[in-house]
C-alpha positions as a Markdown table, in Angstrom:
| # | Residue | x | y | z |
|---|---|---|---|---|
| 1 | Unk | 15.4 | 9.6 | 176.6 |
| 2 | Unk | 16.3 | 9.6 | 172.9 |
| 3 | Unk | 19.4 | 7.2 | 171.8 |
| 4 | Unk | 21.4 | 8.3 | 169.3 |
| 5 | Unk | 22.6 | 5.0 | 167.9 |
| 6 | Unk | 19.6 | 2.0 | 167.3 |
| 7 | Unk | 20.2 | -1.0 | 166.1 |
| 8 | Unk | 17.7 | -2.0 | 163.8 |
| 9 | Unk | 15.5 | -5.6 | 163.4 |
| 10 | Unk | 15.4 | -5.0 | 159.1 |
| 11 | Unk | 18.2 | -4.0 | 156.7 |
| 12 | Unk | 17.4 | -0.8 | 155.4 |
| 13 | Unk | 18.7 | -1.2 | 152.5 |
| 14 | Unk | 16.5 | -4.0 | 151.6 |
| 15 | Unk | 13.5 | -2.6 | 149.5 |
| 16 | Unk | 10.2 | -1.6 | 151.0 |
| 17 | Unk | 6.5 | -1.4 | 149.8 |
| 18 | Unk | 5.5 | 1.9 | 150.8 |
| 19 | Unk | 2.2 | 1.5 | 149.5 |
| 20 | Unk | 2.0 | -0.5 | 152.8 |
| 21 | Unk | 2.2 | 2.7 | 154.7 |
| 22 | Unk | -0.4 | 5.0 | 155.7 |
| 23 | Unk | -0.3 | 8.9 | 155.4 |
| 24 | Unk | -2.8 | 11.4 | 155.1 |
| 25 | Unk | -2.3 | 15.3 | 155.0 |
| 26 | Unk | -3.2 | 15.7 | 158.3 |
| 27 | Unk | 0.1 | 13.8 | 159.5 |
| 28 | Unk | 1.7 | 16.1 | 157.5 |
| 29 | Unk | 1.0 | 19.5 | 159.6 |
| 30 | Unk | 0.5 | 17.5 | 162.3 |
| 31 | Unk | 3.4 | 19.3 | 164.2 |
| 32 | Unk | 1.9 | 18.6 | 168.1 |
| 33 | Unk | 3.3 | 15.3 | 167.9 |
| 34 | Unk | 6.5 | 15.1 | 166.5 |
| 35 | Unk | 7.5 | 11.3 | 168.6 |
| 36 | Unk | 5.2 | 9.1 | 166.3 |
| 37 | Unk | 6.6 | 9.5 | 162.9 |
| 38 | Unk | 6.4 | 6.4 | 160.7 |
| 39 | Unk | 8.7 | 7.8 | 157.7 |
| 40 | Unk | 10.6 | 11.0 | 157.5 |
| 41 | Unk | 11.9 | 11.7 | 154.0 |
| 42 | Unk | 15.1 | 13.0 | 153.9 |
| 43 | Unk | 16.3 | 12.3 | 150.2 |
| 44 | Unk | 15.1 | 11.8 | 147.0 |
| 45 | Unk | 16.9 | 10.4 | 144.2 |
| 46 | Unk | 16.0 | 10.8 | 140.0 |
| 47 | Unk | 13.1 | 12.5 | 138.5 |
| 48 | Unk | 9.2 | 12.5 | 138.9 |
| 49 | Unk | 8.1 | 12.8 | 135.8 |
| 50 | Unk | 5.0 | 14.9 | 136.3 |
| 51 | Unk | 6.7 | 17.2 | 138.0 |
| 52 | Unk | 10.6 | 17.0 | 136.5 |
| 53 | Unk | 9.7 | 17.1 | 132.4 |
| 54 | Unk | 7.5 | 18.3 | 130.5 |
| 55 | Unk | 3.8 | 17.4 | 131.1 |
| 56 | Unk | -0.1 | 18.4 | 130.4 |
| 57 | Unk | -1.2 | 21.3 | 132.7 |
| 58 | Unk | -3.9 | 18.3 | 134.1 |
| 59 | Unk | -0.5 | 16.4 | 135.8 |
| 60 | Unk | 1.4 | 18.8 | 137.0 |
| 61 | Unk | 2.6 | 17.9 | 140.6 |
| 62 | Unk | 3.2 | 21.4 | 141.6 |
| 63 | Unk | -0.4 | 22.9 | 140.4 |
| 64 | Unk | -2.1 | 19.3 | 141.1 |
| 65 | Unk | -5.5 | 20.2 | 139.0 |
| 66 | Unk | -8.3 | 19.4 | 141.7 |
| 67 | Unk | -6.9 | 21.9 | 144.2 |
| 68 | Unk | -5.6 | 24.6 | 142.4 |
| 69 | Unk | -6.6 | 27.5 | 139.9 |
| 70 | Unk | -6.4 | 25.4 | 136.3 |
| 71 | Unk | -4.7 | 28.7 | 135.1 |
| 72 | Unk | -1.8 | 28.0 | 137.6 |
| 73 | Unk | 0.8 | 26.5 | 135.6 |
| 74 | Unk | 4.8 | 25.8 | 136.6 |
| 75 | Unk | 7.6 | 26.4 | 133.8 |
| 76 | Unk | 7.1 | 22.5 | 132.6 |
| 77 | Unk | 3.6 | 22.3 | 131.5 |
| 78 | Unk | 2.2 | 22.6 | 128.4 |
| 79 | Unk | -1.7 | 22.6 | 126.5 |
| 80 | Unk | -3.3 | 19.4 | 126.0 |
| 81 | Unk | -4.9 | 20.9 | 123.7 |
| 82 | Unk | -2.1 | 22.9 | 121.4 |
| 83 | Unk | 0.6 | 21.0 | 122.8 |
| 84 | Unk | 2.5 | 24.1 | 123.1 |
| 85 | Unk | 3.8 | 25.7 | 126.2 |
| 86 | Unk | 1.5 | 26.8 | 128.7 |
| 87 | Unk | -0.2 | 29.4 | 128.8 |
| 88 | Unk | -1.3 | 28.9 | 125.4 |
| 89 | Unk | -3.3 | 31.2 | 122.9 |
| 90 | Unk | -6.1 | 30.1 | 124.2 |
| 91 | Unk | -5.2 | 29.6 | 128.0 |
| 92 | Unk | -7.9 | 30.9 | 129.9 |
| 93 | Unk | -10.2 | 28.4 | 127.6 |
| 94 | Unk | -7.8 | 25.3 | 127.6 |
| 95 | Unk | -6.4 | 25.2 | 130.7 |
| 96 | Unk | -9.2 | 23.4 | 131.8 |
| 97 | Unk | -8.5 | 20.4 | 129.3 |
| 98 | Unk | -7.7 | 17.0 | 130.6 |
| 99 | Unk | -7.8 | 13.6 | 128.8 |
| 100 | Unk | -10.5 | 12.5 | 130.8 |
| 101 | Unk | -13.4 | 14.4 | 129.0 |
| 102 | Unk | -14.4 | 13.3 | 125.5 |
| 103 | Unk | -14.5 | 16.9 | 124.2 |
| 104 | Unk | -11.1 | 17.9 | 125.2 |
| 105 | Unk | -9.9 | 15.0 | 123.5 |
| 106 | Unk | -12.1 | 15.6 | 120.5 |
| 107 | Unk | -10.4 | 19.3 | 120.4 |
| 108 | Unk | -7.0 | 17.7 | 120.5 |
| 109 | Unk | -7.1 | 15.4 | 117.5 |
| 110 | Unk | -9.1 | 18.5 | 115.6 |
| 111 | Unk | -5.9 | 20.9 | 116.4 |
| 112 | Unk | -3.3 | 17.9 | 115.6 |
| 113 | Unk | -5.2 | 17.7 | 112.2 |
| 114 | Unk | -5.2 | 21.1 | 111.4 |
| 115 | Unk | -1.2 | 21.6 | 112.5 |
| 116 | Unk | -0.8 | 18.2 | 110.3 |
| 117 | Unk | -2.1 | 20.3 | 107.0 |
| 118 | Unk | -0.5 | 23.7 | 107.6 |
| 119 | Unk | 2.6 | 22.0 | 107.8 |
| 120 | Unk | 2.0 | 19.9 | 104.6 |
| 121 | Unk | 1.3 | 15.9 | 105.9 |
């Protein structure tokens, strides 16, 4: 029998390391068992930044980068290479570029340079 009122051995209000808790994806579409749920999100409150503002293609939270097609992109992300709004020129090329490969980053600083002299600095 479910209660609807508990009263509780913590305040709730107190903060929490969640890092404490476990959860894999299985949990998540786990929908047999229903009874053991260790957190339910019901709320959130502010922004996540790689998902809320602007961001590289590589950090986007709703394309994350190892599980979907790199030429995915949501409305917020933009080239790490150009930095220009995705899709760029050169899309189907760059939206592979992350800041954790030398050459991307190499590509980068050569495009920032050659904006940097058509616009005079």
């Amino acid at each position: 029998m479910m209660e609807d009122c508990f009263i509780l051995d913590f305040n709730p209000f107190d903060s929490m390391n969640i890092a404490k808790l476990s959860f894999t994806i299985q949990d998540a579409h786990d929908d047999d068992d229903d009874d053991d749920d260790d957190l339910t999100v019901v709320a959130e409150k502010g922004k996540v930044a790689c998902r809320d503002y602007p961001h590289s293609r590589h950090l986007c939270r709703r394309f994350p980068f190892d599980k979907t097609p790199h030429e995915k992109h949501c409305y917020l992300c933009y080239c790490y290479v150009c930095d220009s709004v995705a899709p760029c020129e050169f899309w189907t090329i760059h939206c592979h570029a992350s800041e954790h490969v030398e050459d991307w980053k190499s590509q980068r600083e050569l495009m920032r340079l050659k904006i940097r002299r058509q616009i005079g600095f």
